[in-house]
XYZ file of C-alpha atoms in Angstrom:
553
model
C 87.818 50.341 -48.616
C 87.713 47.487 -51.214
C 84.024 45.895 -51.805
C 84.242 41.981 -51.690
C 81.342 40.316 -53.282
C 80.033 37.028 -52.562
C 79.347 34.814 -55.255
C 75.782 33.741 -55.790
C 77.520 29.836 -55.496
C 78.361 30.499 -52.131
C 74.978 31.558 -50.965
C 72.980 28.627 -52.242
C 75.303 26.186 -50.192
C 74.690 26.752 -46.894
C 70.935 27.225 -47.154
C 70.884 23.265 -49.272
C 72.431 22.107 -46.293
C 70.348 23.287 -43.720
C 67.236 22.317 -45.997
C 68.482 18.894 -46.242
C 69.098 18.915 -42.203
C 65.476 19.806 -41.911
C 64.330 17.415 -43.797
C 66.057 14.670 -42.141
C 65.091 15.808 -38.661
C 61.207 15.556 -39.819
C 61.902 12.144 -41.242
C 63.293 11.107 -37.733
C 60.366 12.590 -35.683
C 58.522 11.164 -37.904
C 59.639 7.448 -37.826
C 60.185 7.933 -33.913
C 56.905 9.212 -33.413
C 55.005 6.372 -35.675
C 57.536 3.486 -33.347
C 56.123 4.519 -30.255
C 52.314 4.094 -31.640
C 50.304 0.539 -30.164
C 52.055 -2.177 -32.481
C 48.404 -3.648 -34.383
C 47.772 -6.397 -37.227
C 44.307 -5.450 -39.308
C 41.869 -6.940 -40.879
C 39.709 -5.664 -43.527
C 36.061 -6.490 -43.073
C 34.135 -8.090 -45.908
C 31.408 -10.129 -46.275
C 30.337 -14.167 -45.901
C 28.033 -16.686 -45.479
C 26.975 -17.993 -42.077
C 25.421 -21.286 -41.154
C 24.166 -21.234 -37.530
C 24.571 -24.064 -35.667
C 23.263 -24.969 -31.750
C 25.975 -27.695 -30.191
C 25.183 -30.031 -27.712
C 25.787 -33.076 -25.962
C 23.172 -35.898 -25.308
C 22.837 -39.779 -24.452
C 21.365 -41.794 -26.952
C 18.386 -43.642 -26.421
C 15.877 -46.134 -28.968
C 13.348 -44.288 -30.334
C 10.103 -46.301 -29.380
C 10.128 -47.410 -25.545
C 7.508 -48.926 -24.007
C 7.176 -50.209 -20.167
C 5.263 -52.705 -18.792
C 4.350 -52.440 -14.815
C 2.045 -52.557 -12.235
C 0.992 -50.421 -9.984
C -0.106 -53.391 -6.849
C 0.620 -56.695 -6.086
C -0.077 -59.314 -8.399
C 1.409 -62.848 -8.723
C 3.710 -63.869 -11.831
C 2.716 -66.930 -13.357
C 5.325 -67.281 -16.341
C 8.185 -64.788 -17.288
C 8.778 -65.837 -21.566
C 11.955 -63.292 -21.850
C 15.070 -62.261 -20.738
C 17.564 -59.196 -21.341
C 18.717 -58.925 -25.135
C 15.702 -60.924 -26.618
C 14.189 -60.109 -29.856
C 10.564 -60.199 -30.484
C 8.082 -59.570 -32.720
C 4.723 -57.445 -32.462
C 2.019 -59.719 -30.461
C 4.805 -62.041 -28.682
C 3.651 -62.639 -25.063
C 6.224 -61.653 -22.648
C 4.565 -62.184 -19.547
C 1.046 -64.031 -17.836
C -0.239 -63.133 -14.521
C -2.806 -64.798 -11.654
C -5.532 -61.395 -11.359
C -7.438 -63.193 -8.678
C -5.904 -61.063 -6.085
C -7.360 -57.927 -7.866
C -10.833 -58.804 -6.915
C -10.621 -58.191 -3.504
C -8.804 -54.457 -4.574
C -11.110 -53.486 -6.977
C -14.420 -54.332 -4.927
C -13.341 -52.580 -2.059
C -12.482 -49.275 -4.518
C -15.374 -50.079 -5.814
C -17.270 -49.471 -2.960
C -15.064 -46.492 -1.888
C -15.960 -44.813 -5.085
C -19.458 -45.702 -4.723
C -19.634 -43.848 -1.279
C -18.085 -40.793 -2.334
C -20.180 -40.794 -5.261
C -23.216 -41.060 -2.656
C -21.558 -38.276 -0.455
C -20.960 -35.512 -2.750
C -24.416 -35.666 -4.662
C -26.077 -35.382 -1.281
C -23.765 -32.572 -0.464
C -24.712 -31.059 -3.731
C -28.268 -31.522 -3.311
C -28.038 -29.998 -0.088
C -25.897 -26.893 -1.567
C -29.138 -26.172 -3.885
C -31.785 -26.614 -1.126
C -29.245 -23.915 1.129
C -29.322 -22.051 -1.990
C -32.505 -21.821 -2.307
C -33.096 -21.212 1.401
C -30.648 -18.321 1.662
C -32.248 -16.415 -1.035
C -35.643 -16.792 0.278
C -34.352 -15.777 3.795
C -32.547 -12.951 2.463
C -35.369 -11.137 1.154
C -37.153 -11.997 4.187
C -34.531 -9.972 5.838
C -34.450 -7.107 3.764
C -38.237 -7.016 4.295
C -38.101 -7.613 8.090
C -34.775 -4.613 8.081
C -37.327 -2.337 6.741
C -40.193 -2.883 9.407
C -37.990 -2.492 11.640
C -36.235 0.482 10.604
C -39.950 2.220 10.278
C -40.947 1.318 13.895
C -37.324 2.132 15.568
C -38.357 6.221 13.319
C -41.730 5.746 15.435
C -40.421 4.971 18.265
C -37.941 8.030 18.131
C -41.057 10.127 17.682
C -42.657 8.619 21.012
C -39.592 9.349 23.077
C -39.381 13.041 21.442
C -42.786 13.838 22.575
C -41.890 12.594 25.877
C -38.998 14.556 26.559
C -41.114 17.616 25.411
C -43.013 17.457 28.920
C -39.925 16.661 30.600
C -36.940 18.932 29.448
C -34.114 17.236 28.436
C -31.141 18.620 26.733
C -30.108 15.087 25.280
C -31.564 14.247 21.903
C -32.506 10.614 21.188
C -30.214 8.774 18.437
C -32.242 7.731 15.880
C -31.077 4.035 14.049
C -30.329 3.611 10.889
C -31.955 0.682 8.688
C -29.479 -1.575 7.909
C -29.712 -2.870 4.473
C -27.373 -5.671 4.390
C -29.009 -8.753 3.099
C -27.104 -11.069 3.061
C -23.990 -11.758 5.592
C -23.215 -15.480 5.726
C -20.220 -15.928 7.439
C -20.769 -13.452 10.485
C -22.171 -14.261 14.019
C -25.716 -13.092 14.887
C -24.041 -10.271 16.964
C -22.235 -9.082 14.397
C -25.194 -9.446 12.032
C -27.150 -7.037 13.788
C -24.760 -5.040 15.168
C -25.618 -2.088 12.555
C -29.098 -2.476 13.849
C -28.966 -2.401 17.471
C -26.356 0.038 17.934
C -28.810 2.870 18.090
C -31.530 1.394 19.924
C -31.754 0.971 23.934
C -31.561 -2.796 25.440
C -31.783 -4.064 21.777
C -27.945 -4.551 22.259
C -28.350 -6.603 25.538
C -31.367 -8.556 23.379
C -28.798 -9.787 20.633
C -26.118 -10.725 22.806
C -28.268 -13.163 24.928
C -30.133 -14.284 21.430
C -26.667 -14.881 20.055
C -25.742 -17.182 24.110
C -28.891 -19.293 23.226
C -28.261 -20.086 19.663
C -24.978 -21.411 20.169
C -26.369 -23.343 22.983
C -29.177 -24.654 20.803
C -26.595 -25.755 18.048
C -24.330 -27.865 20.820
C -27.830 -29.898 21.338
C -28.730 -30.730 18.205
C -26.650 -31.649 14.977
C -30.059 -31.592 12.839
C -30.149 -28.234 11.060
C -33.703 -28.280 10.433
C -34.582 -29.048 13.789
C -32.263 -26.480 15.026
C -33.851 -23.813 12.723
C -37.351 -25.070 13.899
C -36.389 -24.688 17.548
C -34.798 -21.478 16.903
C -38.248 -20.279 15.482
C -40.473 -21.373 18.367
C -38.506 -19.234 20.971
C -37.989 -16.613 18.901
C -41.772 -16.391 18.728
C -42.924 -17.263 22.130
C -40.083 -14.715 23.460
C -41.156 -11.833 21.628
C -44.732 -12.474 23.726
C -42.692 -11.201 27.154
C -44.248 -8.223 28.371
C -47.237 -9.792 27.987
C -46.342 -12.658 30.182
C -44.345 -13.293 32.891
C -41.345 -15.658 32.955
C -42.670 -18.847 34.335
C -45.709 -18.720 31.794
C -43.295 -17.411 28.675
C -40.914 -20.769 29.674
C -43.983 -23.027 30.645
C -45.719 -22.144 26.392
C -41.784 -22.613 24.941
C -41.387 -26.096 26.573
C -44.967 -27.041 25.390
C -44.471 -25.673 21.793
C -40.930 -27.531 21.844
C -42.854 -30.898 22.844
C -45.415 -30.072 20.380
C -42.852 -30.257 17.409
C -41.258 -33.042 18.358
C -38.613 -32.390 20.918
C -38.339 -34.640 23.908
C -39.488 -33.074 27.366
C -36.130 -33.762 28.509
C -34.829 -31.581 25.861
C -36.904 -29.110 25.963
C -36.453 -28.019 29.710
C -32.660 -28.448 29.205
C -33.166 -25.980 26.614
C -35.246 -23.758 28.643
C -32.821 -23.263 31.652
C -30.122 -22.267 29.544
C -32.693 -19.393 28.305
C -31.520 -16.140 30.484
C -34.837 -14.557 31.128
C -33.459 -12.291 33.363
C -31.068 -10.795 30.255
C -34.077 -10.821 27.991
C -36.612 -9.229 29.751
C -34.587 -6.178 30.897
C -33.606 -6.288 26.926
C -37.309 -5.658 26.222
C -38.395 -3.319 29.240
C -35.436 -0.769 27.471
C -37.259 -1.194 24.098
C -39.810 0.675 23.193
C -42.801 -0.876 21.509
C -43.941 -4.793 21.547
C -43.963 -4.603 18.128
C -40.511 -3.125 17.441
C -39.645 -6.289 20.258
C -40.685 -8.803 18.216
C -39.613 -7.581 14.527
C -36.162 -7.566 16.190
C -36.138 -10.852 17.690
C -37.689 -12.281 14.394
C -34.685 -10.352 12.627
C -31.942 -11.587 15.180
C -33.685 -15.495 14.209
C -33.712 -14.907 10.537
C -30.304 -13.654 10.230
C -28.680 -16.657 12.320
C -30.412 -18.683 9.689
C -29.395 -17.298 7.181
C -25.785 -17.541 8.483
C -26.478 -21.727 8.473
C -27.738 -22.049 5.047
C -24.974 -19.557 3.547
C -22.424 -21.359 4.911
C -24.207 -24.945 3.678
C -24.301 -23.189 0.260
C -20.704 -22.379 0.128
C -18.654 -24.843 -2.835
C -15.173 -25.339 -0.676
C -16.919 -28.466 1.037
C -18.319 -29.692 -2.500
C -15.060 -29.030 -4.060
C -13.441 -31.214 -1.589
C -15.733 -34.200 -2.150
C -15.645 -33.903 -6.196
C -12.120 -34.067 -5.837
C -12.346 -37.382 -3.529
C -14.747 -39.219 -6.281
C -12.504 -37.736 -9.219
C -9.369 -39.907 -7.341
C -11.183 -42.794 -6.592
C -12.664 -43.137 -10.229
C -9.140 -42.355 -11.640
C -7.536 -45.573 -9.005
C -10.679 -48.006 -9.583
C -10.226 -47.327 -13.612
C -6.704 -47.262 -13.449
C -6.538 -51.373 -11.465
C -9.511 -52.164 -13.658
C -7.534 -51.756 -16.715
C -4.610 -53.545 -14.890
C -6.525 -56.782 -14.328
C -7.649 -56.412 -18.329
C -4.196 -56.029 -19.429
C -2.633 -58.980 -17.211
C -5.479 -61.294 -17.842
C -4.340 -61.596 -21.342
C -0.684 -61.318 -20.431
C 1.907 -58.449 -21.297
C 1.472 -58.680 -25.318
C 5.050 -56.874 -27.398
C 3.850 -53.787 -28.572
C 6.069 -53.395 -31.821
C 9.048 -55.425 -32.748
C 12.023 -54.851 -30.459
C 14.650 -55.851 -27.933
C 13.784 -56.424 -24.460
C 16.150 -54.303 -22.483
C 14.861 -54.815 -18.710
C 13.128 -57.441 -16.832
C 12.449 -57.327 -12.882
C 9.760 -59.601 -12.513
C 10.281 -63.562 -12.163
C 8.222 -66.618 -12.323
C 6.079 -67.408 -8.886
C 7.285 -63.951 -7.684
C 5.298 -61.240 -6.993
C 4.706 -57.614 -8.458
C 5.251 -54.424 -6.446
C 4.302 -51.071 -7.288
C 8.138 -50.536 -7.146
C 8.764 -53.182 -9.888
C 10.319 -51.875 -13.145
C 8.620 -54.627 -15.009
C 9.781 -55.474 -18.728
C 11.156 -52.994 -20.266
C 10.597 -53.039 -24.271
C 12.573 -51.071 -26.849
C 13.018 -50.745 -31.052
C 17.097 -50.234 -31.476
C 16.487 -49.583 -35.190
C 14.841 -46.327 -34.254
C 17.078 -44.306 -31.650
C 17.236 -40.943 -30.589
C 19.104 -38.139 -28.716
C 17.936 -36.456 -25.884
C 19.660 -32.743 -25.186
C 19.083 -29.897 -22.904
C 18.435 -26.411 -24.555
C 19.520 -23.424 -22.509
C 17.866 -20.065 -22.350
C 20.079 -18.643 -25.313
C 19.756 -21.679 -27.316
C 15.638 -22.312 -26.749
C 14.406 -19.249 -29.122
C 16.925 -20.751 -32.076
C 15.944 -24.327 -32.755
C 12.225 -25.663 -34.037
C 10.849 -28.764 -34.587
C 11.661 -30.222 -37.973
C 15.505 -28.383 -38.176
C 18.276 -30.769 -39.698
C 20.983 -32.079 -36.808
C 24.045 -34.100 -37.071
C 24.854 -36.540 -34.387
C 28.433 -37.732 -33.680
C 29.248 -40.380 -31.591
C 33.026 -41.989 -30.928
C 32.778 -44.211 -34.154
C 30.871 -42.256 -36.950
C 28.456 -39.478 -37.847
C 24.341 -39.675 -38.453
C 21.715 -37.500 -39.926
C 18.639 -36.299 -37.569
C 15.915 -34.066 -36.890
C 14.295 -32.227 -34.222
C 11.542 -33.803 -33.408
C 10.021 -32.628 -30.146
C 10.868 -29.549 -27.404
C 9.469 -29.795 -23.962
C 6.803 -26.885 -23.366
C 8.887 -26.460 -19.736
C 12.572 -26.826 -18.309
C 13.483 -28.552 -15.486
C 16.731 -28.549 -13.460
C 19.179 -25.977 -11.282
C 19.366 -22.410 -11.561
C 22.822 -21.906 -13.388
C 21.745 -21.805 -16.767
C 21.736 -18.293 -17.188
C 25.138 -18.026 -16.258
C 26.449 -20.533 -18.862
C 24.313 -19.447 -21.410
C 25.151 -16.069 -21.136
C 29.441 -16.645 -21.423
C 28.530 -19.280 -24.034
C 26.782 -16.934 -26.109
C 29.419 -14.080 -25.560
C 31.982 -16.027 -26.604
C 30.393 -18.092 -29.923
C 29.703 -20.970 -27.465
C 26.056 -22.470 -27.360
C 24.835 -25.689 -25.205
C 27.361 -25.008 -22.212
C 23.543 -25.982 -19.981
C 23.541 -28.974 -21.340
C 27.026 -30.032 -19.964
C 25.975 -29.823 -16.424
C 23.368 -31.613 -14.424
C 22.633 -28.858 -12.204
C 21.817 -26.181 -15.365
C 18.302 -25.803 -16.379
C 16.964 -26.702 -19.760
C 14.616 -27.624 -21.655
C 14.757 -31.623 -22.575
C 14.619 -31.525 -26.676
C 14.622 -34.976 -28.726
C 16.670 -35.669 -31.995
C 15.450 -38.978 -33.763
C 18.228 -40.485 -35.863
C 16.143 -42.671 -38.845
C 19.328 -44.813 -40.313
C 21.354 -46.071 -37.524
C 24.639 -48.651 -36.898
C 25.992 -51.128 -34.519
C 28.546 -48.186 -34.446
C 25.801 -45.759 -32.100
C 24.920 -47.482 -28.768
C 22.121 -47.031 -26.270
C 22.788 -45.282 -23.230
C 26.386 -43.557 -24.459
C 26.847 -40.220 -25.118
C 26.868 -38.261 -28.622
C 27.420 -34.982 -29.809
C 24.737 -32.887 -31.613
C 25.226 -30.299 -34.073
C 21.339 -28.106 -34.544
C 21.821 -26.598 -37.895
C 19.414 -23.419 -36.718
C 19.891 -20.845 -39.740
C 21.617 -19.970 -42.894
C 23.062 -16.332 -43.812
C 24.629 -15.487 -46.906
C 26.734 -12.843 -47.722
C 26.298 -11.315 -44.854
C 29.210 -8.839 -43.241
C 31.163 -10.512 -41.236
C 33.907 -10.170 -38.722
C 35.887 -12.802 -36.606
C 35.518 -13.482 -33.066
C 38.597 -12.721 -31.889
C 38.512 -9.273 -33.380
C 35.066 -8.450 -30.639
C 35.851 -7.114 -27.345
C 32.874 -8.581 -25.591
C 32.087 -6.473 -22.421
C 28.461 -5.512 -20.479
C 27.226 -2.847 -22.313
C 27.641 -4.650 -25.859
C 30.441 -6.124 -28.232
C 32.456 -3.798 -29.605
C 35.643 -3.660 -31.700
C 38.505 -0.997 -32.571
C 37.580 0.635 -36.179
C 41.318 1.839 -37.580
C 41.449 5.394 -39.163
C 44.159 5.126 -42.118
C 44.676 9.099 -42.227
C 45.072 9.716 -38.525
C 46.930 6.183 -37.822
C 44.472 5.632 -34.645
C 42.080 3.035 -33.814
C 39.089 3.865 -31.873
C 36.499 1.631 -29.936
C 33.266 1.658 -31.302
C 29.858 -0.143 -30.779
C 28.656 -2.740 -33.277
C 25.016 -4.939 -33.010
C 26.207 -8.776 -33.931
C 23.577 -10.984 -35.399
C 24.313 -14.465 -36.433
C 26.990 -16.043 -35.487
C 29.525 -19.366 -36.640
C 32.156 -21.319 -35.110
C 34.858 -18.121 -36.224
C 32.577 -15.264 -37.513
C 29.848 -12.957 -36.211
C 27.485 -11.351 -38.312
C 27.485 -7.451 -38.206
C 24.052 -5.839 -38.467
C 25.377 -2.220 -37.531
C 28.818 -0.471 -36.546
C 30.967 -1.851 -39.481
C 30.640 -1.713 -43.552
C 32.695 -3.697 -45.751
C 36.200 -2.423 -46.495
C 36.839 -1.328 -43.056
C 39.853 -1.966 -40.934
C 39.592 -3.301 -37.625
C 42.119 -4.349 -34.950
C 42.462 -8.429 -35.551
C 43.017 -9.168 -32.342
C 42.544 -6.346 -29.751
C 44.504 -6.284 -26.024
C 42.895 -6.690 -23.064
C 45.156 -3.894 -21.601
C 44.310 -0.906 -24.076
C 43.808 2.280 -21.197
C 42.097 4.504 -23.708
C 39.575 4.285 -26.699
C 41.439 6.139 -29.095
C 45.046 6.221 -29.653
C 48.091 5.953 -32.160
C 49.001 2.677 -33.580
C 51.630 0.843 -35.471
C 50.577 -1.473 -37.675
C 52.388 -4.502 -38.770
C 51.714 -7.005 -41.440
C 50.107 -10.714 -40.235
């Protein structure tokens, strides 16, 4: 059989052909793969120079105000100006008849004078309770001992009793109570410690405790109370002794004796419970022990009085009566100096309010006059929460009104804010998004009231219209920078979507923004100059990584 060889020609064809097929395929995947990426525009991060700005909108005011009222009735003798006038420093505007403030002012006067009376005789008194208390207290800490050394001897004596009678119950033995002082509690509490371990010493207090509230409903004089308190407590720690008709019989003579009428002192008698008392002291043992208790029970009831005398809520009270009486006498006094020369122009200016009139008369509701310098205004704003920390007093502003702009300056920033509770809201978009001063645009956000003076001013910028302010808070130069709409702003931080040139994705990554300008944030982390980002990301992106397609701008 014949050998047919194929030449090395026809070899190479085929296999060109199916190399050049291969190659087109790839090139096909390839562009098909690469179309079905995310179409994305860039742009390459570099650096710039911020200049931080706070805006804001305010009404326009003059700079130096001053208002003229009163605070009572007085009658106008002669009004000198109307709306619009100009006047010059020490023009009289206004003259008033004072006589009417006479009658006010003596009868403060007097007012003032009696408070002044009443709280340094309660203040005397709060030194002489003072004093009192402290004396008694040691008296009771002395008088708490004897007793608690006779109540251990009279434990012995029932012991040695019960030894030639067999009992199996053991006495209680009290405890010496060592509270001196307890100002605020009633005598039965008071001594409660005291007599809880001793027989009939509980029945003692309680009707001790009956008879001093009955003495206190008969007599408002403390130290007559205390000195009536005294002689019964010492007469009644003599029953035993005697016998009730001769115990009430020395208490009505030793009441008479001090000073008490005999009226008085039998009224006081019969509410005495002798009955109570006696079978109180028949259960305790020892006339001594009797006595030192009732002297305690005394003592501690007036100790109660005086604590309570020597407390500062009642002194408090009346130093804040004279304090408001001085501050209204002072305050009409200098009223009746001020009218009796007349309202006197403070500064030159324009009067922009009068609501007083010849012959009429003043109210304490009366705006008065109503004096202002126009060459001098200024712009009051309200900084929000994210605004507050950025601007200081002294920072440059620019104020725009309908007709032109002005140069200002900070000048002051309320130490509190006042208004609604929205703030925080608007703040917190206005920031996310580049805005500041969104607080300021509604009357029921909080903020803090901050004044711009404006030193060279125009008919073109009117009183009581509004104006635009521009805070210039901070400069930042050549800083790295990317643009607002390139940040994906979402609760757990800003971030944008860093494109990887080799790989042809974009991923979402984290980045700390610092300053920031009308179209650029500042990038303090995340980002370094030269990189790629997404220009202008989709809210609709499903996953943080993924092909793209980019496109040119």
């Amino acid at each position: 059989m014949a050998t047919v060889k194929k030449s090395k020609k026809k070899i190479i064809v085929p296999i060109c052909i199916v190399l050049v097929i291969v190659i087109i395929a790839v090139s096909v995947f390839a562009v098909f793969g690469a179309q079905k990426g995310e179409e994305v525009s860039l742009y390459t991060i570099g650096t710039s120079d911020i200049y931080e700005t706070v805006s804001l909108t305010g009404d326009v005011s003059s700079g130096t105000v001053k208002e003229y009222k009163v605070a009572t009735v007085a009658t106008v003798k002669e009004v000198f100006v109307k709306v619009g006038d100009n006047v010059k420093e020490g023009d009289v505007l206004a003259t008033f008849n004072v006589e009417s403030l006479d009658g006010q002012i003596s009868s403060l006067r007097t007012s003032y004078s009696d408070a002044l009376n009443s709280y340094n005789s309660a203040v005397k008194s709060q030194k002489s309770a003072k004093s009192k208390a402290e004396k008694l207290a040691a008296e009771i800490s002395d008088l708490e001992k004897k007793v608690s050394r006779l109540q251990s001897g009279s434990s012995t004596t029932s012991k040695s009793k019960t030894t030639a009678r067999p009992n199996t119950t053991k006495p209680t033995t009290a405890k010496p109570n060592t509270t001196a002082e307890v100002p605020s509690q009633s005598v039965t509490d008071v001594t409660e410690s005291t007599t809880s371990s001793t027989p009939g010493l509980g029945d003692l207090t309680k009707a001790l405790d009956e008879l001093n509230k009955t003495l206190a409903q008969m007599t408002e004089d403390m130290d007559q109370l205390l000195e009536v308190t005294t002689i019964i407590a010492e007469d009644l720690a003599k029953i035993g002794s005697l016998d009730e008709s001769q115990i009430a019989q020395m208490i009505v003579k030793d009441l008479v004796d001090s000073g008490i009428s005999e009226e008085i002192a039998n009224a006081i008698v019969d509410s005495i419970d002798f009955e109570e008392l006696a079978k109180a002291v028949s259960d305790t043992n020892g006339a001594q022990l009797t006595a030192a208790q009732i002297q305690l029970v005394s003592l501690e009831a007036q100790h109660a009085i005086y604590s309570a005398q020597a407390d500062d809520t009642m002194i408090k009270a009346q130093k804040k009566a004279v304090d408001a009486t001085k501050k209204a006498l002072d305050a009409l006094e200098q009223q009746k100096k001020d009218m009796e020369n007349g309202w006197i122009a403070a500064f030159d200016g324009t009067i922009t309010e009068v609501d007083i009139y010849s012959g009429g008369q003043t109210t304490a509701l009366s705006t008065g006059i109503k004096l202002e310098n126009l060459d001098q205004m200024a712009v009051t704003v309200s900084l929000g929460e994210y605004d507050l920390h950025k601007v200081r007093v002294g920072m440059p502003a620019k104020i725009t009104t309908a007709y032109g702009s002005y140069d200002g300056e900070v000048a002051s920033i309320a130490p509190t804010a006042t208004g609604g509770s929205s703030t925080g809201l608007l703040d917190s978009v206005g920031s996310m998004a580049g805005i500041s001063g969104l607080s300021s645009l509604t009357a029921s956000g909080a903020g803090v009231e901050c004044v711009i003076t404006i030193p060279k001013t125009d008919e073109n910028i009117t009183v009581g219209f509004n104006a635009d302010v521009e805070i210039e808070t901070g400069e930042y130069l050549g800083v790295i920078v990317v643009p607002i709409e390139s940040i994906k702003l979402e609760k757990t931080g800003s971030y944008v979507y860093l494109y990887n040139e080799e790989e042809n994705t974009v991923t979402k990554t984290l980045i700390e923004t610092g300053a920031v300008s009308d179209s650029e944030y500042e990038v303090k982390s995340g980002l370094k100059a030269g990189d790629k980002v997404v220009a202008a990301p989709s809210t609709e992106y499903k996953e943080d990584t993924f092909k793209v397609k980019v496109i040119e701008k």
